[in-house]
Coordinates of C-alpha atoms and ligand atoms in Angstrom, one line a residue:
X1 CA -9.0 70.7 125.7
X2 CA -11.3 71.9 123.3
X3 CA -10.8 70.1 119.8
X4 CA -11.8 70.5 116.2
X5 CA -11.4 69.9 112.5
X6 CA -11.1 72.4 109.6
X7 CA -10.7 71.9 106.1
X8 CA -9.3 74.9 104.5
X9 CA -6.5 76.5 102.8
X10 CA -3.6 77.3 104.9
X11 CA -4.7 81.5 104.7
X12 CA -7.8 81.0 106.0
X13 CA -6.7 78.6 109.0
X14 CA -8.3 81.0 112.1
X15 CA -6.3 80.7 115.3
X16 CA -4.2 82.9 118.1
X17 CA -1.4 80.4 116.3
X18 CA -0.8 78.2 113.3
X19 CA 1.9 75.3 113.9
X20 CA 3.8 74.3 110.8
X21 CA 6.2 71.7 110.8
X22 CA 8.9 72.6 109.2
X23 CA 11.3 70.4 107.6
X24 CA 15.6 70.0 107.2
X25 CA 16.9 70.4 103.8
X26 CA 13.5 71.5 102.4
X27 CA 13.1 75.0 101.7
X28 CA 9.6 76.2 103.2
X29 CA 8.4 78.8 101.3
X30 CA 5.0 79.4 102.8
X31 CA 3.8 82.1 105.1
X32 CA 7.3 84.4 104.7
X33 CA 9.1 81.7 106.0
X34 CA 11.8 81.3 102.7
X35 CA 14.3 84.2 103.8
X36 CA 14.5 82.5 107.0
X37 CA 15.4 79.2 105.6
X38 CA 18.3 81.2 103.2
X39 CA 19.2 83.2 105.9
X40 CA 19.9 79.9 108.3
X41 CA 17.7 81.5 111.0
X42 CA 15.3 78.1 110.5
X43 CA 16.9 74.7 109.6
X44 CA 14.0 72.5 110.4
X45 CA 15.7 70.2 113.4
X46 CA 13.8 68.7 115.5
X47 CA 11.8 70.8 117.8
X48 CA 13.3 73.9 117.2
X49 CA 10.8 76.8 117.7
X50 CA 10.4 79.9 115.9
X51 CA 7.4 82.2 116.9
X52 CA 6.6 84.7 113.8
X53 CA 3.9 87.6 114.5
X54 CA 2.4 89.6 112.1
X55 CA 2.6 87.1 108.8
X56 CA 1.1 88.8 106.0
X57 CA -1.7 87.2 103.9
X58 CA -3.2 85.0 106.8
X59 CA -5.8 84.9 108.9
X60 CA -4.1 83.3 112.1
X61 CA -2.5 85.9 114.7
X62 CA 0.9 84.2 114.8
X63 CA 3.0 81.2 113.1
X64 CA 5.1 78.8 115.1
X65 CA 7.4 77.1 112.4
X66 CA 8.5 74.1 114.2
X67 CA 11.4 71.6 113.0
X68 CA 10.2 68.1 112.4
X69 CA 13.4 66.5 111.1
X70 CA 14.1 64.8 107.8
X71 CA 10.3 64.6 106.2
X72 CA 11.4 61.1 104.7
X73 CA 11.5 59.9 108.7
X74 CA 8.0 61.8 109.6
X75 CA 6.0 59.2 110.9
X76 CA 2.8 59.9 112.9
X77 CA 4.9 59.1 115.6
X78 CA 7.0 61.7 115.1
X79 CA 4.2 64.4 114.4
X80 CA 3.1 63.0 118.2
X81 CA 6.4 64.9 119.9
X82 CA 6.4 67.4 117.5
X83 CA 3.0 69.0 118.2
X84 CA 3.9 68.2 121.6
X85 CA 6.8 69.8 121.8
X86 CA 4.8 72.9 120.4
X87 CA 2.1 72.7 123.1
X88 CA 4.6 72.6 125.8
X89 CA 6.4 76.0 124.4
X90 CA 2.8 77.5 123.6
X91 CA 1.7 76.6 127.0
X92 CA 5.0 78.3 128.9
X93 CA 4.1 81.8 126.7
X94 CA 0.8 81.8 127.9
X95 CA -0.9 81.3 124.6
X96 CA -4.3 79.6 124.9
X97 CA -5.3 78.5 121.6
X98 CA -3.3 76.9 118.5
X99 CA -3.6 75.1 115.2
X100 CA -1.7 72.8 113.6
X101 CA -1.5 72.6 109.9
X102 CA -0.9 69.5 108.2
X103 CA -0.1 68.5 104.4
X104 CA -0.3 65.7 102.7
X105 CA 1.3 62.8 102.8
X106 CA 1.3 63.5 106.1
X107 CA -2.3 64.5 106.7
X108 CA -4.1 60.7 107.0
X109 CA -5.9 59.3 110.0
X110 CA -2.8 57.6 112.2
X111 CA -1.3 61.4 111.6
X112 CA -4.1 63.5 112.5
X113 CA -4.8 61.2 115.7
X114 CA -1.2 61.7 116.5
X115 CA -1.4 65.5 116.5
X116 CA -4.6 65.4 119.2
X117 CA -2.4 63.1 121.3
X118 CA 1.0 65.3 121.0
X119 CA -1.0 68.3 122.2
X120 CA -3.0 66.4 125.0
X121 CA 0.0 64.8 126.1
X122 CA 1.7 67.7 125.6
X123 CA -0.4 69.9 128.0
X124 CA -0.1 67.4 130.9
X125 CA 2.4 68.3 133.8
X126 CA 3.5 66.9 136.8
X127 CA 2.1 69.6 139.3
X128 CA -1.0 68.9 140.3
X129 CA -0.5 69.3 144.1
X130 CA 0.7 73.0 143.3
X131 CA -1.4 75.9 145.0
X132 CA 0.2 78.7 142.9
X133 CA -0.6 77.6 139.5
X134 CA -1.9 80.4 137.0
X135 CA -5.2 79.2 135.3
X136 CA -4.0 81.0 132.2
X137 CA -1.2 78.5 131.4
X138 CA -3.1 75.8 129.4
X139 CA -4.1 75.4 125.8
X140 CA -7.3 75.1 125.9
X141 CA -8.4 74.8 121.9
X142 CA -6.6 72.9 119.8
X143 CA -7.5 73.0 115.9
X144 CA -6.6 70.3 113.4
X145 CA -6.4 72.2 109.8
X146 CA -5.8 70.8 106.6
X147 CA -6.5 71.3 102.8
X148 CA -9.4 68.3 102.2
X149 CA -7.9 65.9 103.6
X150 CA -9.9 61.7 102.9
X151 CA -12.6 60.3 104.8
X152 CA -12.4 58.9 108.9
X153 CA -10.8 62.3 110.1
X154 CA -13.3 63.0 112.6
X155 CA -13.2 59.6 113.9
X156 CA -9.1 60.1 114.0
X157 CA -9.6 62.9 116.3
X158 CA -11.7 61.4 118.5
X159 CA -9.6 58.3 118.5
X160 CA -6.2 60.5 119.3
X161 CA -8.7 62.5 122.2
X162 CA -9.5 58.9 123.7
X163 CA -6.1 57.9 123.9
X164 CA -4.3 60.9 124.9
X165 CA -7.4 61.4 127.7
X166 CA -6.5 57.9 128.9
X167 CA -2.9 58.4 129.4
X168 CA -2.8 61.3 131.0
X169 CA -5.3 59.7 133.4
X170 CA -3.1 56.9 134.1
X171 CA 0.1 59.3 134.0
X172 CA -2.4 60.9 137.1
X173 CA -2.7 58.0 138.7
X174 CA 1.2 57.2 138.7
X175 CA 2.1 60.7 139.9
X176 CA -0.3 60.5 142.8
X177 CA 1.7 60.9 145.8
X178 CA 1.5 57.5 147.7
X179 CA 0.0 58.7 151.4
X180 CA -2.9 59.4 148.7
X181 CA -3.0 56.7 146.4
X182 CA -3.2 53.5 148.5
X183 CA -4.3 50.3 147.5
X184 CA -8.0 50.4 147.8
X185 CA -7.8 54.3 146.2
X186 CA -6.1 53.3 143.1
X187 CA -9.5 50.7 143.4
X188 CA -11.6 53.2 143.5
X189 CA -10.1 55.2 140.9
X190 CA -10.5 52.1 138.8
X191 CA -13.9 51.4 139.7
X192 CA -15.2 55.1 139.0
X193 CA -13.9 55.1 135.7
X194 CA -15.7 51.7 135.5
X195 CA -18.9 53.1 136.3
X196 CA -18.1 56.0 133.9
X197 CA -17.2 53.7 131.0
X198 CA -19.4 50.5 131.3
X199 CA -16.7 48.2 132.2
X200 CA -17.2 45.4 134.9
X201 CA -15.4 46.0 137.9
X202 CA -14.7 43.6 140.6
X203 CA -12.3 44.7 143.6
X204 CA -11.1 41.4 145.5
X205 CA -10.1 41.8 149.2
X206 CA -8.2 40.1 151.6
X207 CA -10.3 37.7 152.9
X208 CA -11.1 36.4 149.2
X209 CA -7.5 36.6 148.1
X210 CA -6.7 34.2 151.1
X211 CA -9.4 32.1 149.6
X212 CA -8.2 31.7 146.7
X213 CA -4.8 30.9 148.4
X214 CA -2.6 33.7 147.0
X215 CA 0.1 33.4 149.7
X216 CA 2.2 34.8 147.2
X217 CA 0.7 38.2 146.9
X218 CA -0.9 38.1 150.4
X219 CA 3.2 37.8 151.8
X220 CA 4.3 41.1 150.2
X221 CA 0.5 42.8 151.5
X222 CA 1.2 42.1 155.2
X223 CA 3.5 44.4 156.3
X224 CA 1.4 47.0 155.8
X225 CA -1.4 49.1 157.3
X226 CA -3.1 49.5 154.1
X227 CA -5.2 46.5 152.8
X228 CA -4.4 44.9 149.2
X229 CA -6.5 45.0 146.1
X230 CA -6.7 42.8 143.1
X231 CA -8.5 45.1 141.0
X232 CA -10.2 43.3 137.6
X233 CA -11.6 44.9 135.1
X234 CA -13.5 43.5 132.4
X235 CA -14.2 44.8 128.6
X236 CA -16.7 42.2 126.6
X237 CA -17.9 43.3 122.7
X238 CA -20.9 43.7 122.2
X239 CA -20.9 40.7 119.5
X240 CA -19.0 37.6 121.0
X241 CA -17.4 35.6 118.7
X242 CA -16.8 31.8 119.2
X243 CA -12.7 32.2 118.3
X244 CA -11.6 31.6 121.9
X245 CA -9.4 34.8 122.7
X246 CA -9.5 36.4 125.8
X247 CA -6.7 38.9 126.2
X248 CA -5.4 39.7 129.9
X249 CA -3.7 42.7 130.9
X250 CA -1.8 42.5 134.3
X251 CA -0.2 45.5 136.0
X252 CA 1.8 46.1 138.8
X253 CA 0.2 48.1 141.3
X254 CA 2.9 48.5 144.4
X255 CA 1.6 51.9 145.3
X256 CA 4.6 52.4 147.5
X257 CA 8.0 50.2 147.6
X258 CA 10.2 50.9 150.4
X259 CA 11.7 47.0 149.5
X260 CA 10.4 45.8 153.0
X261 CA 12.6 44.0 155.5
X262 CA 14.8 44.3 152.6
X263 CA 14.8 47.8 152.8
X264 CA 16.0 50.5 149.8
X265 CA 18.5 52.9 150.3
X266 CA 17.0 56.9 151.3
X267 CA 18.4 58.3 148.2
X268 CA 15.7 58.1 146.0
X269 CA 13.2 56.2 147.2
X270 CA 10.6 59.0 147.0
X271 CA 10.4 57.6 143.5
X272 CA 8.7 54.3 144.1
X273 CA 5.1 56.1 144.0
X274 CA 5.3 55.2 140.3
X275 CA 6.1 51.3 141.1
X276 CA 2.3 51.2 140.0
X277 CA 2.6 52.7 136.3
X278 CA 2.1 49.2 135.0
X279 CA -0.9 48.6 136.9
X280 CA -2.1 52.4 136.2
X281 CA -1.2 51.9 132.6
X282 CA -3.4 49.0 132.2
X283 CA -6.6 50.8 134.0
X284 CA -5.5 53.5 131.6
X285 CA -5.6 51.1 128.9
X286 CA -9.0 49.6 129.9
X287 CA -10.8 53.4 129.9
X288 CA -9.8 53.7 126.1
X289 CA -11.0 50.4 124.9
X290 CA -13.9 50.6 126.9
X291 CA -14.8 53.6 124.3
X292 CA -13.0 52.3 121.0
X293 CA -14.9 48.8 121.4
X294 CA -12.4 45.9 120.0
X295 CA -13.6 43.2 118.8
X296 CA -12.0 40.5 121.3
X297 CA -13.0 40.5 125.2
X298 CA -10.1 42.0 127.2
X299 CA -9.4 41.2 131.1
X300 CA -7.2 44.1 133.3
X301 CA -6.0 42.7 136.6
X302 CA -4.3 44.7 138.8
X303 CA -2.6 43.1 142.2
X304 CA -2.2 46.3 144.1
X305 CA -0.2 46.4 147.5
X306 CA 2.2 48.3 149.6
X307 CA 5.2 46.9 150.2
X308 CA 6.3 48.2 153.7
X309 CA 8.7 47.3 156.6
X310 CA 7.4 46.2 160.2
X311 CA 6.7 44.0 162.8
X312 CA 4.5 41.9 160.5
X313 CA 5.9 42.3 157.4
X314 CA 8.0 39.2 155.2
X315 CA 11.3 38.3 156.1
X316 CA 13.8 37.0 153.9
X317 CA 13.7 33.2 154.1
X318 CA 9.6 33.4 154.9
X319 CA 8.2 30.5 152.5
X320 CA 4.7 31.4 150.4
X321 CA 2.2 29.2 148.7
X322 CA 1.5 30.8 145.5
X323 CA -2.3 30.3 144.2
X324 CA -0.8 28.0 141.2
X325 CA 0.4 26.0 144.2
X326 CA 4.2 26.4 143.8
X327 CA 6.5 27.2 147.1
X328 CA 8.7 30.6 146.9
X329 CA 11.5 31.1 149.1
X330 CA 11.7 35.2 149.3
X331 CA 15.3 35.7 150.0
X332 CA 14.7 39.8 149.1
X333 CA 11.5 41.3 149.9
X334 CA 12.3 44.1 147.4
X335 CA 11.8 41.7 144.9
X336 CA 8.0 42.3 145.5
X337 CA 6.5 43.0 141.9
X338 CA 7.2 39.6 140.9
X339 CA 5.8 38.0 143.9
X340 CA 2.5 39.6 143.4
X341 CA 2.3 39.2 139.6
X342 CA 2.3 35.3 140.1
X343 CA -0.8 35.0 141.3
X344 CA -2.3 38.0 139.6
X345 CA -1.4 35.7 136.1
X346 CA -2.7 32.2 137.7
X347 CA -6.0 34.0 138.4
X348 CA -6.4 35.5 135.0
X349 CA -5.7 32.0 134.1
X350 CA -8.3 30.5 136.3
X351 CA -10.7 33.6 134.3
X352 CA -9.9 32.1 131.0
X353 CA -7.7 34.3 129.6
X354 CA -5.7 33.0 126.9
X355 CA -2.8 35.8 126.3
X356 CA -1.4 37.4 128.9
X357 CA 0.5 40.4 128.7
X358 CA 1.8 42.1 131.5
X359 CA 3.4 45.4 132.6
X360 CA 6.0 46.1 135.4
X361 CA 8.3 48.7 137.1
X362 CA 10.3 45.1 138.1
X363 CA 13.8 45.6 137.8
X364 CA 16.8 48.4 138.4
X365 CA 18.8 45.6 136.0
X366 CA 16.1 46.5 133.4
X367 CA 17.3 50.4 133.2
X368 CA 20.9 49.2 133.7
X369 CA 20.6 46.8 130.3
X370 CA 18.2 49.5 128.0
X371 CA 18.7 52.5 129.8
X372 CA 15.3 55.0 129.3
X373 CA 15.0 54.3 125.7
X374 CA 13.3 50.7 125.6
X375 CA 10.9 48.8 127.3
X376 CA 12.4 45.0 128.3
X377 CA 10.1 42.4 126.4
X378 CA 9.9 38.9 127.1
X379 CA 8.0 36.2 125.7
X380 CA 7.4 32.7 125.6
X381 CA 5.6 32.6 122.7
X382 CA 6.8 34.0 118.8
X383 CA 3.4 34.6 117.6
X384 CA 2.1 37.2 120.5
X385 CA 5.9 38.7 120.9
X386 CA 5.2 39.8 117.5
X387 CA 1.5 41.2 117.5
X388 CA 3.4 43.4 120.5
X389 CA 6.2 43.9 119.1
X390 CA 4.3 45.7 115.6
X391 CA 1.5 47.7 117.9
X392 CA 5.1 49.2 120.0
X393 CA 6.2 50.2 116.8
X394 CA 3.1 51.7 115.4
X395 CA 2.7 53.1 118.5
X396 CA 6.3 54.5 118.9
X397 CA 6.5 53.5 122.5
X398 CA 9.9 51.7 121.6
X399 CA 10.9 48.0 122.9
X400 CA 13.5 45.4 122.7
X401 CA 13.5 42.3 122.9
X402 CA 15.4 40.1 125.7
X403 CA 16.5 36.2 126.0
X404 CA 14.4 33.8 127.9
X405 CA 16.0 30.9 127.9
X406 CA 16.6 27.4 130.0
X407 CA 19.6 28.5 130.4
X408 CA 19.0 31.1 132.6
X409 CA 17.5 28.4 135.1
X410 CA 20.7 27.8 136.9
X411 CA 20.3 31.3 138.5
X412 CA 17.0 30.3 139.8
X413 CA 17.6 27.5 142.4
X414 CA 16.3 27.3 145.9
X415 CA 17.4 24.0 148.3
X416 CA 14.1 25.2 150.7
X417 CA 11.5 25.3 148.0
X418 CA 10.2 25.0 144.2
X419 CA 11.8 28.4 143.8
X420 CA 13.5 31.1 144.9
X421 CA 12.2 34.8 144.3
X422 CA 15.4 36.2 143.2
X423 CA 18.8 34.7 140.9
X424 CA 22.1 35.8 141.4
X425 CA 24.3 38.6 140.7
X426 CA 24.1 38.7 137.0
X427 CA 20.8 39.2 134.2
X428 CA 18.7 40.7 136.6
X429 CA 16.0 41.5 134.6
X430 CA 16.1 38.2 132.8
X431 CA 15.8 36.3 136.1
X432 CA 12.9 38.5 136.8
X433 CA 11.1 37.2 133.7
X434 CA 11.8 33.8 134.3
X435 CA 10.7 34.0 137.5
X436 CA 7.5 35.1 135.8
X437 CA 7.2 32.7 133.3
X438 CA 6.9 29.7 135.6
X439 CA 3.8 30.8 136.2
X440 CA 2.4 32.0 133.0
X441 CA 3.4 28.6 130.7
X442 CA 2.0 27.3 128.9
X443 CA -0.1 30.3 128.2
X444 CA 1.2 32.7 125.9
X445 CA 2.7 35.7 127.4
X446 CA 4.9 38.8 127.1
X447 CA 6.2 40.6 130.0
X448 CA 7.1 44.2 129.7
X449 CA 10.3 45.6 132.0
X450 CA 9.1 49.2 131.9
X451 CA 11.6 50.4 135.1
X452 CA 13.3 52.4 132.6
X453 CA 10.7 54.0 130.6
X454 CA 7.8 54.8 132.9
X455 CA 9.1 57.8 134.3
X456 CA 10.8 61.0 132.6
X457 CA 13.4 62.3 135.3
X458 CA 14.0 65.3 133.3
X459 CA 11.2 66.9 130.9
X460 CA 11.9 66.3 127.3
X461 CA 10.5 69.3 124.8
X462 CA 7.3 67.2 124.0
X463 CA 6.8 66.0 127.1
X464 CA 7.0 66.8 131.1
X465 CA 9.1 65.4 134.0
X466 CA 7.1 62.4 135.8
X467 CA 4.9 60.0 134.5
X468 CA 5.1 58.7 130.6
X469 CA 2.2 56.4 130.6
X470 CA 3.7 53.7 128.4
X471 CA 3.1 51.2 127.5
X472 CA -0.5 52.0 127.2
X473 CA -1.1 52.6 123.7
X474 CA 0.4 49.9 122.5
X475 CA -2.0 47.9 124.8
X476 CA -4.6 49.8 123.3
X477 CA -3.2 49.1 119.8
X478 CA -2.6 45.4 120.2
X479 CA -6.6 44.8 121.2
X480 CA -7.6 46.9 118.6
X481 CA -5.8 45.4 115.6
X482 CA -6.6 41.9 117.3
X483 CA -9.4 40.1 115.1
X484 CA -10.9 37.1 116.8
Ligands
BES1 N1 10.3 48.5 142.0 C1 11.6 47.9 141.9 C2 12.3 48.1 140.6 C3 12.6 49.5 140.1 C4 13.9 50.0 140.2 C5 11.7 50.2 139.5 C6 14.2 51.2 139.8 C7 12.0 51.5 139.0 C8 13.2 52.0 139.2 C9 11.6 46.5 142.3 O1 10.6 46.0 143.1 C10 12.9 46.1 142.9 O2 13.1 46.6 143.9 N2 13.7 45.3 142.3 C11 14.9 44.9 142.8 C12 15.1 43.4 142.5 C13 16.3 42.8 143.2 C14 16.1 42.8 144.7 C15 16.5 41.4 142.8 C16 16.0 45.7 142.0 O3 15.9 45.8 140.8 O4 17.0 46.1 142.6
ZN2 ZN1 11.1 46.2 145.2
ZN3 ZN1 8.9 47.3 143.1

């Protein structure tokens, strides 16, 4: 998508369409648009679309007043799926080129990035693999217009390009159907954008994994055909402080989960292609910091693996060594993702990270507890829940936070070893994270449940069936705002 900047009034904004949010209880009078108001034909809820042609007075072929809500409640956020809501209905009438006009107070830097992510975002779809598709059904310009406007808008749009760019590669990624993205191909994926980047990449195999005695991860590996990866990437600024924070980002990469000997039920399972968004979402991640350059040295680690049935897969009641040296009893080899985070965190450990923050398709309990809405987070430590916590927000990618307590210890008992990979009947999702969190203390960590809200089952206006992406941003955002 082609993007740019102009600063003029709103007559001479030149486009095949000019966007204008348009908000409830507040009469729009610009660009004919006050009879429609009076008349009740426009009432400025959310996303509804009205497509005027022939607007006296301006230069721009068309106007696509589009309702943004209460303007009290118009964050950037909210200028995000409005602009992408606009794309996606621009995009299905064949139009090619659009504008969106924004005014003040609604026209700073976090708003006009926001608008270049809603329309990238916006334009993505699921359908890749499609043979039929007609090259005509894109947006391929995409004008940011305003009156003046301050200083750093440039920058802004090149920020919102980097970040949209990024998701929609890792929403790529996590679409990829998994005969094609196998282990060592989500490696190479990571690797190329490596190269293309200048971020260290270092792809561990089998033989080292066994090495480093990750019996953990190695266990879930075995049963299939396809060998593992621990993919780490690594991000270092250019001026390296002496403050001794070294952020790690670990994803889940189970490029296909059929549950193993534990096997899932048909109906379904076609789905578990995206039980690597975490791990996609944090190569993702690592491709936009590698441009925006914070100022702290960031660490991705990605334990990618199938988890497959057969003759040499786990069985339930097999007994790993996990690299940190602690025995698991897997009593359900569909609890997988947990299995292989463990020693994904003790080897960021061994790296020197010193927050950890990882991100996982973990639990069906997750989605049962916060639906699509939320991201799970978990933490064992205040001060890192909260820098999290405030980049989610600013981010909009919304998440809540759940209990880790003692407690919840009792559920996680095993008479064969130090621990058993799943609890009991009940918390499901806070077992997970417990699980977890034996082997992250003492270091500070969050854990992100993102089950639930890293995959769209039905398209929303501002955005398309499949792949969301999150929590990448607020990866993005938590580095960025981090100073060492
Ligand atoms: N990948 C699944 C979790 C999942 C479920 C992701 C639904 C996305 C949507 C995970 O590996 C899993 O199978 N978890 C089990 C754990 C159980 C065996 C304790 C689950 O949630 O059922
Ligand atoms: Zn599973
Ligand atoms: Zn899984």
């Amino acid at each position: 998508m082609h993007l740019s900047l102009q600063r003029h009034p709103i007559e001479k904004v030149e486009s095949a369409v000019l966007i204008l949010p348009v908000f409830e209880g507040r009469r729009e009078d610009r660009l004919g648009l006050g009879e429609l108001f009076d008349s009740g034909e426009i009432a400025g809820k959310p996303f509804e679309m009205t497509l005027l042609h022939n607007v006296p007075g301006i230069q721009a072929t068309r106007v696509l007043a589009v309702g943004a809500g209460k303007s009290g409640k118009f964050t950037a956020a909210e200028l995000r799926r409005t602009i992408g809501a606009a794309i996606r209905h621009l995009k299905s009438k064949s139009i090619t080129e659009a504008a969106v006009w924004l005014d003040s107070p609604h026209d700073g830097v976090d708003y006009v990035s926001a608008a270049v992510e809603g329309a990238i975002l916006g334009e993505w779809d699921a359908g890749r693999y499609k043979t039929d598709k007609k090259p005509s059904k894109a947006v391929e310009r995409f004008i940011v217009a305003l009156a003046g406007g301050g200083p750093h808008l440039e920058a802004a749009v090149d920020r919102g390009r980097i970040l949209a760019e990024a998701q929609n590669f890792s929403r790529d990624l996590a679409n990829d159907p998994p005969n094609v993205l196998t282990p060592l191909v989500l490696a190479g994926h990571a690797r190329a954008m490596a190269e293309e980047f200048g971020l260290d990449c270092e792809i561990l195999n089998r033989d080292r994994m066994a090495q480093l005695g990750m019996g953990s991860l190695l266990g879930v590996a075995i049963g299939s055909a396809a060998p593992p990866a621990l993919i780490v990437l690594r991000y270092q600024p250019a001026t390296v402080s002496s403050a001794a924070v070294h952020l790690g980002l670990i994803g889940k990469g189970v490029t296909f989960d059929t549950g193993g000997i534990s096997i899932k039920t048909a109906d379904g399972m076609e789905k578990m292609k995206y039980d690597m968004a975490g791990g996609a979402a944090m190569i993702g991640a690592m491709r936009a910091i590698a441009q925006l350059k914070p100022a702290i040295p960031v660490t991705a680690l990605i334990p990618a693996v199938e988890n497959m049935p057969g003759s040499r897969a786990q069985r339930p009641g097999d007994i790993v060594t996990s690299m940190s040296g602690k025995t698991i009893e897997v009593i359900n080899t569909d609890a997988e993702g947990r299995l292989i985070l463990a020693d994904a965190i003790t080897y960021a450990q061994s790296l020197g990270c010193t927050h950890l923050v990882d991100a996982a398709t973990l639990t069906g309990a997750v989605v049962v507890a916060l639906g699509h809405y939320n991201v799970g987070l978990f933490a064992n430590e205040d001060a890192l829940r909260e820098r999290v916590m405030l980049a989610a927000r600013s981010e909009g990618e919304k998440m809540w936070h759940l209990p880790l307590e003692d407690d919840y210890k009792e559920y996680l008992k095993s008479v064969y070893a130090d621990i058993p990979n799943v609890g009991g009947r009940y918390g499901g999702a806070i077992t997970a994270a417990m699980f977890i969190k034996e082997f992250a203390d003492p270091t500070p960590w969050v854990h992100l449940d993102i089950a639930g809200t890293a995959w769209l089952d039905d398209a929303k206006p501002f955005m398309a069936k499949g792949p969301t992406g999150m929590p990448l941003r607020t990866m993005v955002r938590l580095a960025m705002d981090w100073q060492p």
